[in-house]
């Protein structure tokens, strides 16, 4: 029977899917926060900070994610820094996502009319209050569709972390096909799981964005 192995593997697949969900949840929260700080620093920080952020973005965007992952997991131990596979995966995914979303958030910040900042400062608000209460909410609403797409892409790229033995979906698929020798059926099922996760994640992000940022988010 082609899928006779599936009932016995449901638990392992569900556990692997939960690991994938955990990875993208942590990456989304940490990566978005880091990208907001990075975009703000790149525009309003001192020159050394601006150059450091620009260098970080260029390095992360112009090197393969797999190489970044291997550097963190296999390279850092040479400096005495050893990370659990799942922590290394979270760190690599967060740093990679932030490098791309810094540009996305920055574009949103640039799209907010400068007159609003000037008006808020004239009313007595401090620069930090202006950024948090006036500029950032508008910027996030503008770039939310692009940010949502980047989060979904990052979730799909999480398959790479199977290379350092993180038991997420792709790793579990490799283990299942090694046990069952049913490569087509195994990867077909896991592909469907990724598809369902992507659709559910996009729907969740759109719904959550509408509730937090208001109408117009899609």
Backbone as a ProteinNet text record, in pm:
[ID]
protein_1_A
[PRIMARY]
XXXXXXXXXXXXXXXXXXXXXXXXXXXXXXXXXXXXXXXXXXXXXXXXXXXXXXXXXXXXXXXXXXXXXXXXXXXXXXXXXXXXXXXXXXXXXXXXXXXXXXXXXXXXXXXXXXXXXXXXXXXXXXXXXXXXXXXXXXXXXXXXXXXXXXXXXXXXXXXXXXXXXXXXXXXXXXXXXXXXXXXXXXXXXXXXXXXXXXXXXXXXXXXXXXXXXXXXXX
[TERTIARY]
85	0	88.9	62.7	151.9	172.9	63.9	74.9	49	76.2	52.5	136.9	249.4	339.1	289.6	196.4	159.1	96.4	-0.9	-59.3	44	145.8	248.6	344.7	341.4	434.4	368.7	237.8	165.6	223	252.8	306.4	440.2	529.1	660.6	646.6	556.9	536.6	478.9	384.1	323.7	428.7	515.2	621.2	717.4	750.7	839.6	774.4	643.8	572	570.3	555.2	556	692.6	799.3	933.3	947.5	897.3	900.4	822.8	707.1	624.9	698.5	764.2	840.9	952.9	1023.3	1133	1084.4	974.5	928.7	865.1	804.9	748.1	857.5	963.5	1075.1	1143.4	1164.8	1231.6	1150.4	1019.1	933.7	941.8	928.3	931	1068.3	1172.2	1307.2	1355.4	1327.3	1372.4	1304.8	1174.4	1101.8	1151.8	1170.5	1222	1361.1	1447.1	1582.8	1580.5	1489.6	1482.4	1432.8	1340.5	1292.6	1406.9	1480.1	1593.5	1700.9	1725	1826	1788.4	1661.9	1616.6	1621.6	1582.7	1587.4	1731.8	1819.3	1959.6	2028	1987.2	2049	2010.7	1898.3	1853.5	1884.3	1884.2	1897.6	2018.5	2092.6	2204	2330.6	2434.4	2563.8	2624.8	2718.5	2777.8	2837.8	2915.3	2969.2	2859.1	2747.9	2637.5	2573.8	2555.2	2497.7	2583.9	2715	2805.5	2804.9	2798.3	2796.3	2669.3	2556	2429.8	2432	2482.6	2490.9	2580.9	2691.7	2783.4	2715.2	2645.4	2572.1	2469.8	2393.6	2291.8	2355.7	2465.5	2530.5	2587.1	2648.4	2706.5	2597.9	2490.3	2385.5	2305.8	2288	2208.7	2288	2418.6	2502.3	2583.3	2540.1	2599.6	2487.2	2510.4	2404.5	2363.2	2234	2183.3	2248.9	2272.6	2335.3	2474.1	2549.8	2684.4	2674.7	2578.7	2558.9	2525.9	2439.1	2400.8	2521.4	2602.2	2720.7	2823.2	2835.7	2930.2	2891.5	2761.2	2714.7	2727.9	2688.8	2686	2823	2897.3	3027.2	3145	3129.2	3239.7	3257.5	3147.1	3157.3	3219.6	3202.8	3271.7	3422.5	3481.6	3625.3	3659.8	3559.1	3577.4	3526.3	3489.7	3440.3	3292.1	3219.5	3074.8	3004	2942.8	2873.1	2722.8	2646.6	2502	2432.3	2322.9	2235.3	2185.4	2162.5	2117.9	1997.8	1898	1777.8	1804.5	1892.4	1929	2011.4	2101.1	2180.1	2089	1987.8	1893.3	1814.5	1767.5	1692	1777.5	1902.3	1992	2018.3	2049.9	2078.7	1956.6	1839.8	1717.6	1683.7	1702.4	1672.7	1764.3	1893.6	1989.4	1966.3	1933	1907.7	1780.8	1674.1	1549	1563.8	1631.5	1646.3	1718.7	1817.7	1893	1802.6	1705.5	1613	1504.2	1453.2	1343.1	1389.6	1516.9	1568.1	1541.2	1563.9	1538.6	1389.3	1307.9	1162.8	1109.2	1148.6	1102.7	1154.7	1278.9	1335.8	1256.1	1210.7	1129.4	998.5	942	819.6	841.4	952.2	984.1	1001.8	1067.8	1089.3	959.2	859.4	732.9	640.8	669.4	587.5	628	534.8	568.8	644.4	752.7	833.2	759.4	656.2	578.8	510.8	478.1	413.4	510.5	634.9	736	756	765.6	784.5	667.3	546.3	427.7	424.6	460.2	459.7	564.7	682.1	786.4	742	672.3	624.1	520.8	449.2	349.4	411.6	541.9	611.8	644.9	617.4	652.7	803.6	856.8	998.6	1022.6	1146	1175.2	1138.8	1165.3	1132.6	981.8	905.9	760.4	706.9	766.7	725	746.3	861.6	893.2	797	776	695.7	546.6	498	353.3	304	389.5	345.2	401.9	533	598	589	627	635.2	501.9	389.8	262.7	226.5	249.5	219.2	313.2	439.5	536.9	503.3	466.6	433	310.1	214.2	94.7	129.1	221.4	261.3	334.7	424.8	510.9	459.9	344.7	298	286.9	232	227.2	365.6	465.1	600.2	660	632.3	682.4	621.1	492.5	424.6	487.1	513	574.7	713	789.8	924.1	918.2	819.5	804.1	772.2	682.6	647.6	769.6	844.1	966.8	1064.3	1076.7	1168.2	1122.7	992.1	940.8	978.5	968.6	1005.8	1156.5	1234.9	1380	1425.6	1336	1373	1408.1	1368.9	1405.1	1556.5	1631.8	1778.1	1836.1	1770.3	1828	1829.3	1765.9	1777.2	1922.6	2005.5	2145.9	2227.9	2175.3	2245.7	2164.1	2078.9	2005	1897.6	1837	1718.2	1600.3	1523.9	1418.3	1291.8	1306.7	1188.9	1137.8	1050.9	981.2	1073.5	1168	1255.9	1343.7	1395.2	1474.5	1390	1266.5	1179.4	1146.7	1130.6	1105.5	1223.2	1345	1464	1468.3	1434.5	1436	1327.7	1209.9	1100	1129.8	1183.3	1209.7	1325.2	1416.5	1525.4	1472.8	1365.1	1307.2	1210.4	1134.2	1028.2	1066.6	1171.1	1210.5	1097.1	1009.6	897.9	922.5	1018	1058.2	945.6	877.4	772.5	662.7	611.1	501.5	543.4	664.8	712.8	721.7	790.1	807.8	678.7	589.2	457.8	380	379.9	309.1	370.2	502.4	568.8	549.4	546.9	517.9	379.6	281.2	146.1	144.1	221.9	227	285.3	393	451.1	349.9	276	176.3	68	19.4	-83.5	-29.8	93.3	153	168.7	211.3	229.3	95.9	-7.4	-139.1	-194.6	-177.9	-227.3	-151.1	-18	63.8	26.4	8.8	-29.1	-165.2	-260.7	-394	-386.6	-306.8	-291.4	-230.3	-128.7	-62	-153.9	-231.7	-323.8	-431.9	-489.1	-593.8	-539.1	-422.8	-361.8	-324.7	-276.2	-240.3	-360.3	-473	-593.7	-637.7	-624.1	-665.4	-572.2	-442.1	-345.1	-326.9	-317.1	-284.4	-406.2	-520.2	-640.7	-666	-768.6	-811.7	-702.6	-708.6	-612.6	-499.9	-485.2	-380.7	-431	-350.6	-390.8	-271.4
-119.5	0	125	216.9	330	414.9	449.8	537.7	461.6	331.5	250.4	291.1	355.5	400.1	527.3	599.3	732.6	735.5	646.2	653	645.3	563.4	551.6	668.5	752.8	866	999.1	999	1124.4	1199.8	1127.1	1191.3	1258.6	1190.4	1247.4	1369.4	1361.5	1474.9	1593.6	1567	1675.1	1742.2	1662.2	1717.6	1801.3	1753.7	1829.2	1959.9	1954.6	2076.6	2176.1	2125.8	2214.4	2282.5	2209.2	2268.8	2377.8	2352.8	2453.9	2578.1	2558.1	2670.9	2749.5	2678.7	2746.4	2829.5	2773.3	2845.1	2974.7	2968.7	3088.5	3187.9	3140.4	3232	3315.5	3249	3319.3	3411.3	3360.4	3440	3563.7	3548.9	3662.5	3772.2	3734.6	3833.8	3899.5	3817.9	3871.9	3944.7	3887.3	3948.3	4081.2	4088.7	4214.7	4323.4	4288.8	4386.6	4434.6	4341.3	4378.4	4464.9	4435.7	4514.2	4655.6	4671.5	4806.4	4887.7	4824.7	4893.6	4924.6	4828.8	4849.5	4959.2	4961.5	5064.3	5202.5	5210.2	5339.2	5385.2	5292.5	5327.7	5368.1	5304.9	5335.9	5475.7	5526.7	5658.6	5768.5	5735.3	5839.3	5821.9	5712.9	5688.2	5760.8	5749.9	5809.4	5738.7	5803.3	5749.8	5609.7	5582.7	5447	5339.8	5371.8	5276	5255.5	5363.2	5351.9	5263.1	5281.3	5200.7	5054.3	5031.2	4893.2	4821.6	4889.4	4828.6	4802.3	4899.2	4881.9	4763.2	4748	4636.3	4503.4	4499.8	4378.8	4338.5	4434.3	4405.8	4350.9	4413.2	4368.9	4227.6	4199.7	4066.4	3960.1	3983.8	3883.7	3863.2	3967.8	3956.9	3902.7	3899.6	3856.9	3731.9	3658.1	3527.9	3426.5	3299.1	3198.4	3176.1	3153	3126.4	3001	2901.2	2778.8	2806.5	2891.5	2927.1	3001.9	3091.8	3164.3	3067.1	2970.3	2869.7	2787.2	2743.7	2663.8	2745.5	2873.2	2958.4	2967.1	2985	2997.3	2865.1	2754.5	2625.9	2558.2	2564	2495.4	2589.6	2718.4	2812.2	2873.5	2913.3	2980.4	2894.4	2760.7	2680.8	2700.6	2740.9	2769.3	2888.6	2975.8	3091.5	3063.7	2939.3	2901.6	2923	2948.7	2972.1	2851.8	2770.2	2650.8	2666.6	2644.9	2661.3	2529.7	2506.5	2395.3	2412.3	2303.2	2317.1	2407.5	2395	2476.7	2623.9	2651.8	2790.3	2849.3	2768.7	2814.3	2843.3	2758.2	2779.2	2908.1	2931	3053	3177.4	3172.6	3286.9	3314.5	3208.9	3226.5	3278.8	3223.7	3267.9	3412.2	3448.3	3584.7	3685.3	3656.5	3748.4	3761	3649.4	3652.3	3730.9	3704.4	3774.9	3923.7	3959.2	4100.5	4178	4116.1	4185.4	4226.5	4141.7	4174.3	4271	4250.1	4334.1	4473	4490.7	4625.7	4714.5	4658.9	4734	4759.4	4658.4	4672.9	4777.7	4767.3	4865.2	5004.1	5011.6	5140.8	5207.3	5127.2	5182.3	5238.4	5169.5	5219.3	5348.6	5357.5	5480.7	5598.2	5572	5678.5	5723.2	5632.9	5665.2	5753.1	5761.7	5846.6	5992.6	6081	6221.7	6286.3	6354.5	6418.8	6526.8	6582.9	6688	6639.9	6510.8	6458.1	6457.3	6423.5	6428	6570.8	6663.5	6804	6855.3	6817.8	6863.1	6805.7	6677.4	6613.6	6675.9	6706.2	6771.4	6911.9	6978.6	7113.2	7111.5	6999.4	6985.3	6946.2	6924.7	6895.7	6750.6	6662.6	6521.6	6502.9	6410.1	6378.8	6294.1	6297.5	6219.4	6071.7	6012.9	5870.8	5849.3	5940.5	5929.7	5946.6	6036.6	6058.3	5931.2	5869.1	5747.8	5634.9	5612.7	5498.4	5519.3	5638.8	5662.9	5716.2	5783.2	5847.3	5777.9	5765.4	5718.4	5566.4	5492.8	5347.2	5281.2	5316.5	5252	5271.6	5390.9	5416.2	5338.3	5333.2	5260.5	5111.5	5053.8	4911.2	4880.6	4969.8	4949	4951.4	5038.5	5049.3	4923.6	4873.2	4763.4	4626.3	4620.2	4494.2	4380.4	4403.7	4292.9	4237.2	4324	4278.9	4206	4256.4	4192.4	4053.1	4041.6	3912.9	3811.7	3855.6	3766.7	3721.6	3812.6	3776.9	3675	3685.8	3589.3	3451.1	3444.7	3315.8	3255.6	3338.9	3291.1	3235.4	3302.6	3256.8	3123.6	3105.1	2977.6	2864.5	2890.4	2788.4	2763.3	2868.2	2851.9	2778.1	2764.6	2692.1	2546.9	2498	2361	2341	2448.7	2439.3	2394.5	2428.3	2397.4	2248.4	2168.7	2023.5	1978.1	2062.5	2028.9	2027.5	2086.5	2079.3	1996.4	1908.3	1808.8	1869.1	1979.4	2030.2	1947.5	1890.4	1797	1870.7	1945.2	2010.7	1923.9	1978.1	1896.9	1828.4	1901.3	1841.8	1732.6	1756	1653.6	1528.5	1547.3	1433.4	1360.3	1435.3	1371.2	1283.6	1333.5	1255.1	1125.8	1137.6	1019.3	919.2	968.1	880.1	805.1	877.7	809.4	710.3	735.9	641	512.6	525.6	408.5	332.7	407.4	344.7	317.7	388.4	381.4	425.2	511.3	565.5	714.4	744.3	883.6	970.3	922.8	1004.1	1035	931.7	952.1	1040.3	1016.7	1092.9	1241.4	1275	1416.7	1479.3	1399.4	1450.1	1496	1412.8	1447.8	1571.4	1575.5	1689.1	1816.7	1804	1920.4	1975.7	1886.6	1930.5	2000.2	1947.4	2009.8	2150.4	2165.8	2299	2392.5	2341.3	2423.3	2469.7	2379	2414.8	2513.7	2493.5	2586.6	2725.6	2731	2860.2	2934.2	2862.7	2923.9	2969.9	2885.5	2921	3039.5	3041.3	3150.6	3282	3278.8	3401	3452.4	3359.3	3399.5	3457	3394.5	3442.9	3582.3	3603.5	3733.3	3842.3	3809.4	3908	3944	3841.5	3866.4	3944.9	3904.2	3975.5	4117	4136	4270.6	4363.2	4311.4	4393.4	4435.2	4345.1	4376.7	4477.5	4464.4	4551.2	4684.2	4676.4	4795	4861.4	4792.2	4852.9	4809.5	4868.9	4832.3	4868.4	4800.9	4828.4	4729.3	4645	4542.5	4422.7	4371.1	4255.3	4164.3
0	0	0	-93.8	-115.7	8.9	77.5	194.2	324.6	322.2	440.8	559.9	533.5	640.5	709.6	644.8	692	832	865.7	1000.2	1113	1093.1	1196.8	1201	1097.1	1089.5	1121.4	1144.6	1168.6	1288.2	1395.2	1514.9	1488.8	1415.9	1384.5	1294	1195.6	1105.2	1180.7	1271.1	1350.3	1439.6	1500.4	1584.5	1502.1	1382.5	1294.4	1250.1	1220.4	1182.2	1297	1419.6	1536.6	1551.4	1522.3	1527.8	1422.5	1302	1196.1	1237.2	1298.9	1344.6	1453.1	1544.7	1649.4	1588.7	1492	1427.9	1364.2	1290.6	1220.7	1316.6	1426.4	1524.7	1590.7	1635.6	1698.7	1597.9	1477	1373.5	1337.6	1327.3	1292.2	1397	1523.5	1631.2	1642.3	1650.9	1668.5	1543.1	1425.9	1301.5	1273.2	1301.5	1279.4	1373.6	1500.9	1596.8	1555.9	1517.6	1476.7	1351.3	1260.1	1136.8	1163.1	1257.6	1293.1	1353.9	1446.1	1507.9	1403.5	1313.2	1211	1113	1070.6	977.2	1040.5	1168.3	1238.3	1256.3	1294.5	1313.8	1185.2	1076	946.7	898.5	947.5	904.4	1004.7	1131.4	1233	1324.8	1310.2	1400.6	1359.2	1440.9	1406.4	1285.7	1221.6	1098	1117	1224.5	1240.6	1245.9	1313.6	1321.5	1184.5	1110	976	887.8	895.8	812.9	856.1	986.8	1037.6	991.8	998	955.2	804.9	727.9	582.8	547.5	618.9	595.7	628.9	740.4	781.5	676.1	626.9	526	398.5	354.3	231.5	245.7	359.9	381.2	384.2	458.6	474.2	345.9	269.2	146.9	29.5	41.2	-70.9	-40.3	60.8	89.8	109	75.8	87.6	233.1	252.5	387.5	445.7	361.2	410.3	465.8	399.1	447.1	580.2	592.1	717.9	831.2	800.7	899.8	943.1	847.4	879.4	957.7	923.9	996.5	1143.8	1169.2	1307.5	1382.1	1317.7	1388.2	1394.4	1283.1	1278.3	1300	1263.3	1273.5	1410.7	1473.2	1603.3	1712.8	1712.5	1815.1	1817	1703.9	1701.7	1788.9	1813.8	1901	2042.5	2067.9	2199.6	2217.9	2108.2	2116.3	2055.8	2138.9	2091.4	2115.1	2010.1	2017.5	1986.6	2057.2	2025.4	1881.4	1807.4	1668.1	1649.1	1734.8	1715.4	1746.2	1844	1872.9	1759.2	1703.8	1588.9	1470.8	1450.7	1341.4	1361.7	1483.4	1512.8	1490.4	1534.9	1518.4	1370.7	1294.7	1152.5	1077.8	1106.9	1039.8	1075.1	1201.4	1245.2	1177.7	1176.7	1114.9	964.7	901.1	757.2	725.5	798.9	774	800.4	909	944.4	835.5	771.5	667.3	551.5	519.6	411	457.6	577.8	624	668.1	696.4	721.6	599.9	481.1	358.5	340.5	372.9	358	453.8	581.1	680.5	645.8	599.9	561.5	450.7	354.2	246.4	300.7	399.4	460.9	536.4	608.1	681.2	585	472.9	374.9	309.8	307.4	241.6	327.2	456.3	544.5	521.7	489.5	462.3	578	544.9	647.9	722.9	660.7	727	852.9	859.9	979.9	1097.6	1069.6	1175.7	1224.5	1131.4	1167.7	1249.7	1209.8	1283	1424	1437.6	1568.8	1659.8	1605.8	1685.5	1727.2	1637.6	1668.9	1780.7	1794	1900.2	2034.5	2035.3	2160.9	2185.5	2089.5	2106.6	2092	2167.2	2156.4	2032.4	1978.3	1856.6	1869.3	1986.7	2003.9	1999.6	2061.5	2058.5	1916.7	1842.5	1703.5	1622	1642	1565.4	1600.3	1730.3	1774	1748.5	1773.2	1767.3	1633.4	1559.5	1435.3	1311.5	1305.2	1182.4	1166.1	1270.9	1258.9	1224.1	1289.8	1252.6	1106.4	1055.2	913.8	822.2	858.9	778.3	773.3	887.9	891.9	807.5	807.4	726.4	578.5	540	399.6	352.9	436.4	392	437.3	500.4	558.8	456.8	336.1	239.5	206.4	187.3	157.7	277.4	397.3	518.6	534.4	506.2	513.8	417.7	296.8	197.8	242.7	302.6	348.6	461.9	548.5	658.1	602.7	504.3	443.3	372.1	301.1	234.7	338	451.1	555.1	612.3	623.5	672.5	577.2	447.3	349.7	350.3	372	377.1	502.8	600.3	722.1	692.2	573.1	534.7	536.1	515	510	643.5	754.4	885.9	914.3	828.2	841.6	826.7	763	741	869.6	976.3	1105.2	1205.8	1150.4	1229.5	1318.9	1276.5	1344.6	1295.3	1385.7	1347.2	1301.8	1192.3	1134.3	1018.5	935.1	836.6	736.3	682.1	582.1	642.2	761.9	830.2	852.3	897.5	923.3	793.6	684	554.6	513.6	535.5	502.9	584.7	713	798.7	758.3	722.8	684.6	555.3	456.5	330.5	344	436.8	462.3	525.4	606.5	671.2	580.5	501.2	422.7	277.2	229.1	88.7	-4.1	47.8	-29.5	-52.3	-137.9	-156.2	-211	-315.3	-377.4	-277.3	-210.2	-116.6	1.5	50.7	166.4	134.8	25.5	-6.7	-59.1	-112.7	-152.4	-29.4	73.8	197.7	262.4	271.5	335.4	253.2	120.4	36.6	66.3	82.8	117.9	253.9	348.1	481.4	471.1	394.3	374	308.2	209.6	141.4	238.1	321	418.5	521.4	566.7	661.9	600.9	475.3	408.6	396.3	353.9	338	472.7	574.9	707.1	765.3	745.5	796.3	729.2	597.7	526.2	574	590.3	638.3	778.5	864.3	1001.5	1003.4	921.7	918.1	864.1	761.8	705.4	806.4	869.8	969.5	1087.7	1137.6	1249.2	1212.7	1089.5	1045.7	1039.2	994.7	989.8	1129.4	1223.7	1360.4	1426.7	1399.9	1466.4	1393.4	1259.5	1181.9	1119.2	1118.6	1063.8	921.6	862.3	728.5	626.8	513.2	407.4	400.8	501.8	501.6	424.2	333.8	253.8	227
[MASK]
++++++++++++++++++++++++++++++++++++++++++++++++++++++++++++++++++++++++++++++++++++++++++++++++++++++++++++++++++++++++++++++++++++++++++++++++++++++++++++++++++++++++++++++++++++++++++++++++++++++++++++++++++++++++++

